[in-house]
Coordinates of C-alpha atoms and ligand atoms in Angstrom, one line a residue:
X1151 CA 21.2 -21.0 -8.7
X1152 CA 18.6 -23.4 -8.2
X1153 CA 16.1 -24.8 -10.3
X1154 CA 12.1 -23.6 -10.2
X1155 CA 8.9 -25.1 -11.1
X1156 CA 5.4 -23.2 -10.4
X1157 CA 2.1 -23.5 -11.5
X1158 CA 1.3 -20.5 -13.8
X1159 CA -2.5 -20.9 -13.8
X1160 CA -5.3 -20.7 -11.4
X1161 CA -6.1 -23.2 -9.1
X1162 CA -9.3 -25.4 -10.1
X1163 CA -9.7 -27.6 -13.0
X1164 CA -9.3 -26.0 -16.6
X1165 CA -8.6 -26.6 -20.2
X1166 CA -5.2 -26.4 -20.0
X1167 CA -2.5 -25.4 -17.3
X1168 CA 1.0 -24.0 -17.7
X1169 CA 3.7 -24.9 -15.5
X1170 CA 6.8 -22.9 -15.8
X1171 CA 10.6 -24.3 -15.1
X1172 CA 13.1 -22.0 -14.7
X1173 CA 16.5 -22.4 -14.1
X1174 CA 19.8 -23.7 -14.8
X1175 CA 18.9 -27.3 -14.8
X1176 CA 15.4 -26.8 -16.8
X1177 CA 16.3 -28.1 -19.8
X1178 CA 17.9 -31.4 -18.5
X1179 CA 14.9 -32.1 -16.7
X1180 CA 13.0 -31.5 -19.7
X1181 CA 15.2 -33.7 -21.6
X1182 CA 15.2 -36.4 -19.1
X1183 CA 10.8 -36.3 -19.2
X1184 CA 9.7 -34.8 -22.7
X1185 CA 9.4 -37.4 -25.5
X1186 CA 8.7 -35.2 -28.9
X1187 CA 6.0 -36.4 -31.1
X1188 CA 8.6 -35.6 -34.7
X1189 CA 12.1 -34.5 -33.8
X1190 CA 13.5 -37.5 -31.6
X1191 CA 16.3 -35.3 -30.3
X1192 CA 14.9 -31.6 -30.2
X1193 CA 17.2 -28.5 -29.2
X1194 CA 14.6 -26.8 -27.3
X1195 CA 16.0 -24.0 -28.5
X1196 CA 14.5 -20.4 -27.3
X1197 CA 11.6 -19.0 -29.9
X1198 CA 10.6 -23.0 -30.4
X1199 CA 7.5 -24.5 -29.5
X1200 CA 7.3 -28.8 -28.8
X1201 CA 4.4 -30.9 -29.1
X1202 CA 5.2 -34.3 -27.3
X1203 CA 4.5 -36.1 -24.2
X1204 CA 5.5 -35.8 -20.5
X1205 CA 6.2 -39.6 -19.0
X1206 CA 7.6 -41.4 -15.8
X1207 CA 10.0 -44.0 -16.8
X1208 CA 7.3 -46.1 -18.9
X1209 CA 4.2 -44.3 -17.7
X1210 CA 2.7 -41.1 -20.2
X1211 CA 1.3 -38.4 -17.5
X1212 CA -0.1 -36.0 -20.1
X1213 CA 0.2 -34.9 -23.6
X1214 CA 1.7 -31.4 -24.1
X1215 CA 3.2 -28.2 -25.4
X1216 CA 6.3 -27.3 -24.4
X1217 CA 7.1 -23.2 -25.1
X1218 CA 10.7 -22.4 -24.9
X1219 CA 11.2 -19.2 -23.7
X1220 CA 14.9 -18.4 -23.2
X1221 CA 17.8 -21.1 -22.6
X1222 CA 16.6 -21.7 -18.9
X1223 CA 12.6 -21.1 -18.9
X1224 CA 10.2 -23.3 -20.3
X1225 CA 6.7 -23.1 -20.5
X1226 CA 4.8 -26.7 -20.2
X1227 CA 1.1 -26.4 -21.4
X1228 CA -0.4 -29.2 -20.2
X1229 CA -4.3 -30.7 -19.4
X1230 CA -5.9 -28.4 -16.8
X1231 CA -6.8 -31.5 -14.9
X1232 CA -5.5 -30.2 -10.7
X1233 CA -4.6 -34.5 -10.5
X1234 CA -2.0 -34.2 -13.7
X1235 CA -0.9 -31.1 -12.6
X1236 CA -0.1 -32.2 -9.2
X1237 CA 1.7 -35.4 -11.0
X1238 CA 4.1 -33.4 -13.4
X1239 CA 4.7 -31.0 -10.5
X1240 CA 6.4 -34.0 -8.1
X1241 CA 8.1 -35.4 -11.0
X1242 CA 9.8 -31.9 -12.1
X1243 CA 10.0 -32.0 -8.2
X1244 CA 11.7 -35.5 -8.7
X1245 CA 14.2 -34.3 -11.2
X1246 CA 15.7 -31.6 -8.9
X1247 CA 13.1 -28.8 -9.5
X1248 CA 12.1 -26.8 -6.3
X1249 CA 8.5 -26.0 -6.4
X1250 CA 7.1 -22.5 -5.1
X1251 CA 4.0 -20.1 -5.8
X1252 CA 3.7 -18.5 -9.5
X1253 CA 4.1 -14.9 -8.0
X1254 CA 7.4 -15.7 -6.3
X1255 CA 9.1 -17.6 -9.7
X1256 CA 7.3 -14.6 -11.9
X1257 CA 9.6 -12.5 -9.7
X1258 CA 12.6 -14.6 -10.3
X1259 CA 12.5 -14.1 -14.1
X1260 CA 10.7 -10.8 -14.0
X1261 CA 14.3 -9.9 -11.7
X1262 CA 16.7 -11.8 -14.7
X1263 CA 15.2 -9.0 -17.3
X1264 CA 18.1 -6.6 -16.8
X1265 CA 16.0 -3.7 -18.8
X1266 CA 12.9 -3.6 -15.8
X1267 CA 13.7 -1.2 -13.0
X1268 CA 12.1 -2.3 -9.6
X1269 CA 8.7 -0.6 -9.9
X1270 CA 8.5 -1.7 -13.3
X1271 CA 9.0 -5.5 -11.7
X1272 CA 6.9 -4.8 -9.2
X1273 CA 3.9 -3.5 -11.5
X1274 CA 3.9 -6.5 -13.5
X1275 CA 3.5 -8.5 -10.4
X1276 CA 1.1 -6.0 -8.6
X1277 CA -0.9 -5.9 -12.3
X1278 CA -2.4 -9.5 -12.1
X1279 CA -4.2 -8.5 -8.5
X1280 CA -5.8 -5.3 -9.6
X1281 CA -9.6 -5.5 -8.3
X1282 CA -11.0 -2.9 -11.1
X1283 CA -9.8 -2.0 -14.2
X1284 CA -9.0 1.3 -14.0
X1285 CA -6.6 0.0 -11.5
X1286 CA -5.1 -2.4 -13.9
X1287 CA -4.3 0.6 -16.1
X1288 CA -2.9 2.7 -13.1
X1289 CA -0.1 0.4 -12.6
X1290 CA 0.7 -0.6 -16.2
X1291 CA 1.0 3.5 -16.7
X1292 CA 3.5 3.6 -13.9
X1293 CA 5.9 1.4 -15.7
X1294 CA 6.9 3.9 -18.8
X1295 CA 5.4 7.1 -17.2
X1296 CA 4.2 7.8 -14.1
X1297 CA 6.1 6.9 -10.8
X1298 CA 9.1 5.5 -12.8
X1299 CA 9.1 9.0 -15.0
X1300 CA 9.0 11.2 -12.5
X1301 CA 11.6 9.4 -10.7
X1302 CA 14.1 9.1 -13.4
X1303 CA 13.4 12.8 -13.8
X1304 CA 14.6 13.7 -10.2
X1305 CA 17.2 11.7 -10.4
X1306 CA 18.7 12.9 -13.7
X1307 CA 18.2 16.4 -12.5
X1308 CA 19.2 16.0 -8.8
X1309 CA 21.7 18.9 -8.8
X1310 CA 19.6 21.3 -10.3
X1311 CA 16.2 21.4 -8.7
X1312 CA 15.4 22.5 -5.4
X1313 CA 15.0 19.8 -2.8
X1314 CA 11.9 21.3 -1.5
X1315 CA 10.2 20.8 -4.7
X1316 CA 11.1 16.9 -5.1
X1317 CA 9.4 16.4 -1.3
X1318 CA 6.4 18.8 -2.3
X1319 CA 6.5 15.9 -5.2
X1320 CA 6.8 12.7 -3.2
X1321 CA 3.7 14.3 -0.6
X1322 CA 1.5 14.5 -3.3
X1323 CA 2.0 11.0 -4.9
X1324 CA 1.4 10.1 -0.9
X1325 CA -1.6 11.7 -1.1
X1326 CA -2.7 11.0 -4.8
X1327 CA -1.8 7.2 -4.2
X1328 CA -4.6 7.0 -1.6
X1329 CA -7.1 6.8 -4.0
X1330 CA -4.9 4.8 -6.5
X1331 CA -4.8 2.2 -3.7
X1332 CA -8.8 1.9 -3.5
X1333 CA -9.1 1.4 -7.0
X1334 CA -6.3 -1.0 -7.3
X1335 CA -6.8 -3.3 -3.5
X1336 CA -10.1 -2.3 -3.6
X1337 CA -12.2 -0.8 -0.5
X1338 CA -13.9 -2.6 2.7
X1339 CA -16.8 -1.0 3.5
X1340 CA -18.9 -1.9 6.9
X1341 CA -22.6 -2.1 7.5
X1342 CA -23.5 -0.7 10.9
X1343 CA -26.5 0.0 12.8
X1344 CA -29.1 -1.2 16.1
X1345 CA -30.6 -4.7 15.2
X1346 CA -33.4 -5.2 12.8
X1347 CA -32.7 -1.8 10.8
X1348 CA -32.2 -3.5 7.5
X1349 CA -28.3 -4.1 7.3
X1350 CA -28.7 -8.0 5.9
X1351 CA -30.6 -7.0 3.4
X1352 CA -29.0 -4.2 2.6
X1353 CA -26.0 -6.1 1.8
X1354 CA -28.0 -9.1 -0.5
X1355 CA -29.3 -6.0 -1.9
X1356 CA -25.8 -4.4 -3.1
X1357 CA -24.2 -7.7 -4.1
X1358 CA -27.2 -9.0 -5.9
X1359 CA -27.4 -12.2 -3.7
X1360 CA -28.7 -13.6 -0.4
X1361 CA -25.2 -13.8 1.0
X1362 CA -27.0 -12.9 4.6
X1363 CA -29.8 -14.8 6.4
X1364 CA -32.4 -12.1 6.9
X1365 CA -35.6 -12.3 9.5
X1366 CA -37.4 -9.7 11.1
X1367 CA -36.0 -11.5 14.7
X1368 CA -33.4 -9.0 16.2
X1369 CA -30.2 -10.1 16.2
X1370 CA -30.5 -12.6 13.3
X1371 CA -26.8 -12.0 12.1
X1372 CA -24.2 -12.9 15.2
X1373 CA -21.1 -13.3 13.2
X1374 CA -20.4 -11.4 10.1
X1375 CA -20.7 -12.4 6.6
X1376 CA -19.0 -10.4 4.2
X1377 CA -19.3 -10.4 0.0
X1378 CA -17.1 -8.9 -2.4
X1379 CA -19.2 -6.9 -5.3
X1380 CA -18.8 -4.1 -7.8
X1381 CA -20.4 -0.5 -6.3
X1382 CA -20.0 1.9 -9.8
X1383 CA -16.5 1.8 -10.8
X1384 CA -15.3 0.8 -6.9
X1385 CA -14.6 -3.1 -6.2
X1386 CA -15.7 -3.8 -2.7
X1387 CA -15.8 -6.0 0.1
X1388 CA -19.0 -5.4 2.2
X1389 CA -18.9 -6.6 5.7
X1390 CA -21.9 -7.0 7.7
X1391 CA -21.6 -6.6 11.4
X1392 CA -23.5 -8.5 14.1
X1393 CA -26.0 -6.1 15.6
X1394 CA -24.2 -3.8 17.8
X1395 CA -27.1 -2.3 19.8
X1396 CA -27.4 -5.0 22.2
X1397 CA -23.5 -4.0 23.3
X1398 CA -24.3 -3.3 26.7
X1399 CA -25.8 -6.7 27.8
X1400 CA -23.5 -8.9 25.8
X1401 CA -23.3 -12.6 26.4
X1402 CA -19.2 -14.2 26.0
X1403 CA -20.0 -15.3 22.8
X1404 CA -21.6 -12.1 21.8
X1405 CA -19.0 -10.1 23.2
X1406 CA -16.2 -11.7 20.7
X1407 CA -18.8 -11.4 17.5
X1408 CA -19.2 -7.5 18.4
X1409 CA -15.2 -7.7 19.2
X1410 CA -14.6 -8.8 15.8
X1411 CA -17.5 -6.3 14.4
X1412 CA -15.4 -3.5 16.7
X1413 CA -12.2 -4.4 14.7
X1414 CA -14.4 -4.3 11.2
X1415 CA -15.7 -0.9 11.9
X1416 CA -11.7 0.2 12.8
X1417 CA -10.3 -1.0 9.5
X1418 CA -13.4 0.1 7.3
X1419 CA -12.5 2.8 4.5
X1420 CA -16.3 3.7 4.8
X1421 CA -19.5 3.1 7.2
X1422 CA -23.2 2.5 6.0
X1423 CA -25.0 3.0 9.6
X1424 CA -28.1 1.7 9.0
X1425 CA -31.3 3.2 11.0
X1426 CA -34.8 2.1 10.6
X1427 CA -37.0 4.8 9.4
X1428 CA -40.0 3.6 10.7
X1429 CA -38.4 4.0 13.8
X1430 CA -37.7 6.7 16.3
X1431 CA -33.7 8.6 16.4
X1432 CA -33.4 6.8 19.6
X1433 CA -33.4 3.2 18.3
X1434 CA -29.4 3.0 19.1
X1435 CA -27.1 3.8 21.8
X1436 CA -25.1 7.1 21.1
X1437 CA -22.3 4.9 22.7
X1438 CA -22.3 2.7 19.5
X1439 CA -20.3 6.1 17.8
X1440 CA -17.8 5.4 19.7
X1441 CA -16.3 2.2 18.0
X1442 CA -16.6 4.1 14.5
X1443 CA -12.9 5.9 14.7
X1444 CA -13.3 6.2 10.7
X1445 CA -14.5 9.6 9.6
X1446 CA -16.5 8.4 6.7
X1447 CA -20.0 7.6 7.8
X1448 CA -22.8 7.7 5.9
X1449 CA -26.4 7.2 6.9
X1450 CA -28.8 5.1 5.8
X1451 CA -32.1 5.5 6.3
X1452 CA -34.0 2.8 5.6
X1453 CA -37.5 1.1 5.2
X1454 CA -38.5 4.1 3.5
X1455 CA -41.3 2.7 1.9
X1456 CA -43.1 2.6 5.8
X1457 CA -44.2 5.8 7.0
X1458 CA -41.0 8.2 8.9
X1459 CA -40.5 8.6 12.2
X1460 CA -37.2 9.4 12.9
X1461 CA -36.3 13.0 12.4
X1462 CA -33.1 13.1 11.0
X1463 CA -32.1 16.8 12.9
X1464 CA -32.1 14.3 16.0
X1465 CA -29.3 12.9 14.9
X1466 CA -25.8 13.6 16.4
X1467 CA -23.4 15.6 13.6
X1468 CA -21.1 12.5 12.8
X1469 CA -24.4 11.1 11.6
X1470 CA -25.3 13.8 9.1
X1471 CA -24.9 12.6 5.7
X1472 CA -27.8 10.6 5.3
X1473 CA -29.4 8.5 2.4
X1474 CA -33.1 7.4 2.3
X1475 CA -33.5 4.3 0.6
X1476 CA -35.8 1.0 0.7
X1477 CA -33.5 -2.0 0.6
X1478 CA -36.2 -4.7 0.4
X1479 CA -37.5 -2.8 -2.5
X1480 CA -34.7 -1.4 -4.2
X1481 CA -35.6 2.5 -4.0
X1482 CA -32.9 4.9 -4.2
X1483 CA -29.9 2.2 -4.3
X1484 CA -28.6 4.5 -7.5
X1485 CA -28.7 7.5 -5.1
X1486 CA -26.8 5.3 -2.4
X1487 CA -24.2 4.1 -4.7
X1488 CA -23.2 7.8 -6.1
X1489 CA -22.8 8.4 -2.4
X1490 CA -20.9 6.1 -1.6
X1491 CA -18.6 6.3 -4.4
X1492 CA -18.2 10.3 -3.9
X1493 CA -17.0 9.6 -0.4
X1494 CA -14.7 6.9 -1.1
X1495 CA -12.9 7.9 -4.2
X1496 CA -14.2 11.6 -4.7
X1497 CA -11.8 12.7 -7.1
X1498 CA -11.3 11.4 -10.8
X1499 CA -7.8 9.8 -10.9
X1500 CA -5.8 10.4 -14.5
X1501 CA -4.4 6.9 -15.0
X1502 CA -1.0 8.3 -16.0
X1503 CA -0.4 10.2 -12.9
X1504 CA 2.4 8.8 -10.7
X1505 CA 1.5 6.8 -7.9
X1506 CA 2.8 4.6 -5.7
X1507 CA 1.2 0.9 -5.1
X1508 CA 3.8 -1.0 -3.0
X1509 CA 4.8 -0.9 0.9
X1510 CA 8.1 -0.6 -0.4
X1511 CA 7.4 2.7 -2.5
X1512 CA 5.5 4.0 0.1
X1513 CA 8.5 3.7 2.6
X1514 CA 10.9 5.3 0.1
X1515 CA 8.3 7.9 -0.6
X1516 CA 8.0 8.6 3.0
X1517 CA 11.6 8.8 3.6
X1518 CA 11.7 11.1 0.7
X1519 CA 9.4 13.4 1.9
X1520 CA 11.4 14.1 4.8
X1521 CA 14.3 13.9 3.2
X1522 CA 17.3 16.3 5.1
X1523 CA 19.6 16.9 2.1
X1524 CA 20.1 16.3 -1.6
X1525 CA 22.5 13.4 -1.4
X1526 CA 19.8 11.5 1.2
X1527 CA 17.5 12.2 -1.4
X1528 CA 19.4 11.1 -4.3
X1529 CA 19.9 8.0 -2.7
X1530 CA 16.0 7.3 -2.1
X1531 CA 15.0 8.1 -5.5
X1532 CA 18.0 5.4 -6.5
X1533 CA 16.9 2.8 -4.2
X1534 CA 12.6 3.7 -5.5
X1535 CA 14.4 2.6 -9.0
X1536 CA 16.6 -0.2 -8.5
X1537 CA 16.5 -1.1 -4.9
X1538 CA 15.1 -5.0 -3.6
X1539 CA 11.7 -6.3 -5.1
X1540 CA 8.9 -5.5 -1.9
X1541 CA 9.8 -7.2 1.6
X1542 CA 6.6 -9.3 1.1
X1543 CA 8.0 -11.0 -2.3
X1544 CA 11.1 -12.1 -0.7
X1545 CA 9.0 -13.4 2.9
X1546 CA 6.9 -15.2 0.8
X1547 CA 9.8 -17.1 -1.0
X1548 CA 10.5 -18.5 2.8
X1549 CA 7.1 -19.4 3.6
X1550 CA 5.5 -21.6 1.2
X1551 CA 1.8 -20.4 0.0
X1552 CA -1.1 -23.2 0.3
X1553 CA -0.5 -23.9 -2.7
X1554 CA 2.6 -24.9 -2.8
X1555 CA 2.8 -26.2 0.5
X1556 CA -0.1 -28.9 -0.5
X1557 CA 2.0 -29.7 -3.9
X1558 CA 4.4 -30.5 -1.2
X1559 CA 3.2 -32.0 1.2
X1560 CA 1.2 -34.7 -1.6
Ligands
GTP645 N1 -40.6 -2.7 4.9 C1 -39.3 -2.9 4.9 N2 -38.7 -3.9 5.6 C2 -37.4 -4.1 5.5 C3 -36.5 -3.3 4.7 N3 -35.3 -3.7 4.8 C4 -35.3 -4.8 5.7 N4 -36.6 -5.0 6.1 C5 -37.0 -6.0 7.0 O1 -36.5 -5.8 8.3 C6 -36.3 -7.0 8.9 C7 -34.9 -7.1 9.4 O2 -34.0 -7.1 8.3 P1 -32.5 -7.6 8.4 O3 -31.9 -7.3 7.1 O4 -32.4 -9.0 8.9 O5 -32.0 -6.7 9.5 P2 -30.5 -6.7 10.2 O6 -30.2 -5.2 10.5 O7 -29.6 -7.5 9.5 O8 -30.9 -7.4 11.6 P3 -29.9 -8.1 12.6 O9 -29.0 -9.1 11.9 O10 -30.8 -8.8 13.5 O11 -29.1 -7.1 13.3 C8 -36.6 -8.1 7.9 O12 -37.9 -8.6 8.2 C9 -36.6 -7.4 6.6 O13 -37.4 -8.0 5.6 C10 -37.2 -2.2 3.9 O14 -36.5 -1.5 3.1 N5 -38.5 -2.1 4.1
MG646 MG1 -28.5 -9.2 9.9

């Protein structure tokens, strides 16, 4: 087995950064580039922390603390400074060590830990990337209870209960994990509607900031700006889409902002359409509702602090659920932001319920649900436990991220 070095930390400067070696050869390198500041000849034995300095031949690169973890992973805490980094980084790289991105070598020694099943490894790295908290919690839970529980259970009692039952089971953590997977990868919501109606500022209004250049000149925004912000207890990215009313008489470069506004709308887990009050129903094309192939769409009518005149009964069915707010003067948002949260994640989640938050789990769970006999079944649930980390894990040890590709390529 090779030898691995990673960055632990987040990019950017800091206090302090940690790089982790792993691997056979860690501790020669080690021994080859840490000079300890009291014990000359330290054992670097597991449970010890070093305090010493890192050098090249003559040359000190940083002061440090070196954790020992086990016999083959270290710990080096060193200045958060991204230029010493980047320096200890090509001489670990010097002395053998291969460098790759923090998720893939957590995976590494998260796979050495012979007591963690494969969701249990894959919750620990999923845990880090959780957008809310209550999605942190989700996936912690599934490590001792939840989707690890309730597949130990099937598995433990495969002969005795009815195979019907353990598909009824995987269809409803399918089902169940849908909102698990909002509140853990968070939502994308899109802001839709004929030019001028408000979506710009509807958008600096949500996330607090002028993210968006707003004018009362139709079809200010041609590309889309998106912002990622907190709506209640759901983490999402808002997208603003170029105006779409204009659709008809597109110029070339308009036609690829509204293709990529088209694509938006298509991938959206909700739509705010967003209609000028002060402004008749027939401000848009009805042939706008045919890009939205989501059926989450809620109305927002706005400007509501200038007199009405659109009659909302003129509006076709998919529009129905409507909202009348003032985004330039903040009226209503509370109102808005309920709504929105009821139609995304409607249902209270209890954190300890199994769910599944991996590709990989949702394949197995899939294959389970349709599962033809008990043995095909069996061998699902064992392959959910202990099968390979997530496809992605193993791709990504191929393919370098940016960040390792620019410790690289420096
Ligand atoms: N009175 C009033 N004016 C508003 C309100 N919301 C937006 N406006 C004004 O409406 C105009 C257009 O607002 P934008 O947010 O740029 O509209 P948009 O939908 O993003 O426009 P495009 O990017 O051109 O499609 C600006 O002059 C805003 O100040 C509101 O609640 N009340
Ligand atoms: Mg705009």
């Amino acid at each position: 087995m090779s030898t691995f070095a990673a960055v632990m930390t987040g990019k950017g400067t800091g206090a302090i950064a940690t790089i982790q070696l792993f691997g056979p050869k860690s501790k020669t390198i080690l021994k080859k580039i840490f000079t300890p500041a009291r014990d000359k000849s330290p054992t670097l034995e597991a449970g010890k922390i070093h305090l010493g300095r890192i050098t090249d031949g003559e040359e000190t690169i940083d002061q440090v603390t070196i954790g020992c973890e086990s016999g083959n992973s270290f710990a080096i805490n060193c200045h958060g400074n991204p230029l010493i980094v980047e320096m200890l980084m090509q001489l670990v790289k010097k002395h053998g060590a291969k460098l790759i991105a923090a998720e893939q070598l957590l995976a590494k020694i998260l796979s050495e830990q012979k007591s963690l099943n494969t969701i249990a490894i894959e919750a620990k790295l999923t845990q880090p990337k959780a957008k809310t908290l209550e999605g942190t919690k989700i996936i912690a839970n599934q490590i001792e209870s939840g989707l690890t529980k309730t597949a130990q259970q099937w598995l433990d009692k495969i002969e005795s209960i009815p195979l019907e039952e353990i598909k009824a089971g995987a269809a409803e953590i399918l089902e169940r994990s849908q909102i698990a997977r909002l509140l853990i990868a968070g939502c994308k919501i899109a802001i839709a509607g004929p030019p001028n109606s408000g979506k710009s500022t509807l958008l600096n209004c949500l996330c607090g900031t002028q993210k968006a250049i707003v004018t009362d000149i139709k079809g200010t925004t041609r590309d889309w700006v998106s912002a990622q912000c907190r709506i209640g207890r759901l983490s999402a990215e808002l997208i603003d889409t170029a105006g779409l009313g204009e659709i008809l008489m597109a110029t070339a470069v308009d036609k690829a902002a509204q293709q990529k506004s088209t694509e938006i709308l298509q991938a959206a887990d909700l739509i705010l359409f967003v209609l000028d009050n002060n402004q008749s129903a027939d401000q848009f094309d009805d042939k706008l509702l045919d890009k939205f192939s989501v059926r989450k769409i809620l109305t927002v009518l706005n400007k509501s602090d200038l007199p009405a005149k659109l009659d909302a009964k003129k509006l076709p069915s998919v529009l129905s659920d409507t909202v009348l707010i003032s985004a330039k003067f903040q009226t209503n948002i509370d109102t808005l932001i309920n709504k929105i949260q009821d139609l995304i994640a409607n249902r209270q989640l209890d954190l300890h319920t199994p769910v599944c938050f991996t590709s990989r789990q949702e394949e197995l769970l899939e294959k389970l649900k349709n599962a033809r006999s008990k043995s095909s079944a069996g061998a699902v649930i064992s392959k959910l436990l202990n099968g390979q980390i997530f496809r992605h894990c193993e791709e990504a040890a191929k393919r370098p991220t940016r960040q390792s590709q620019s410790q690289n390529t420096l």
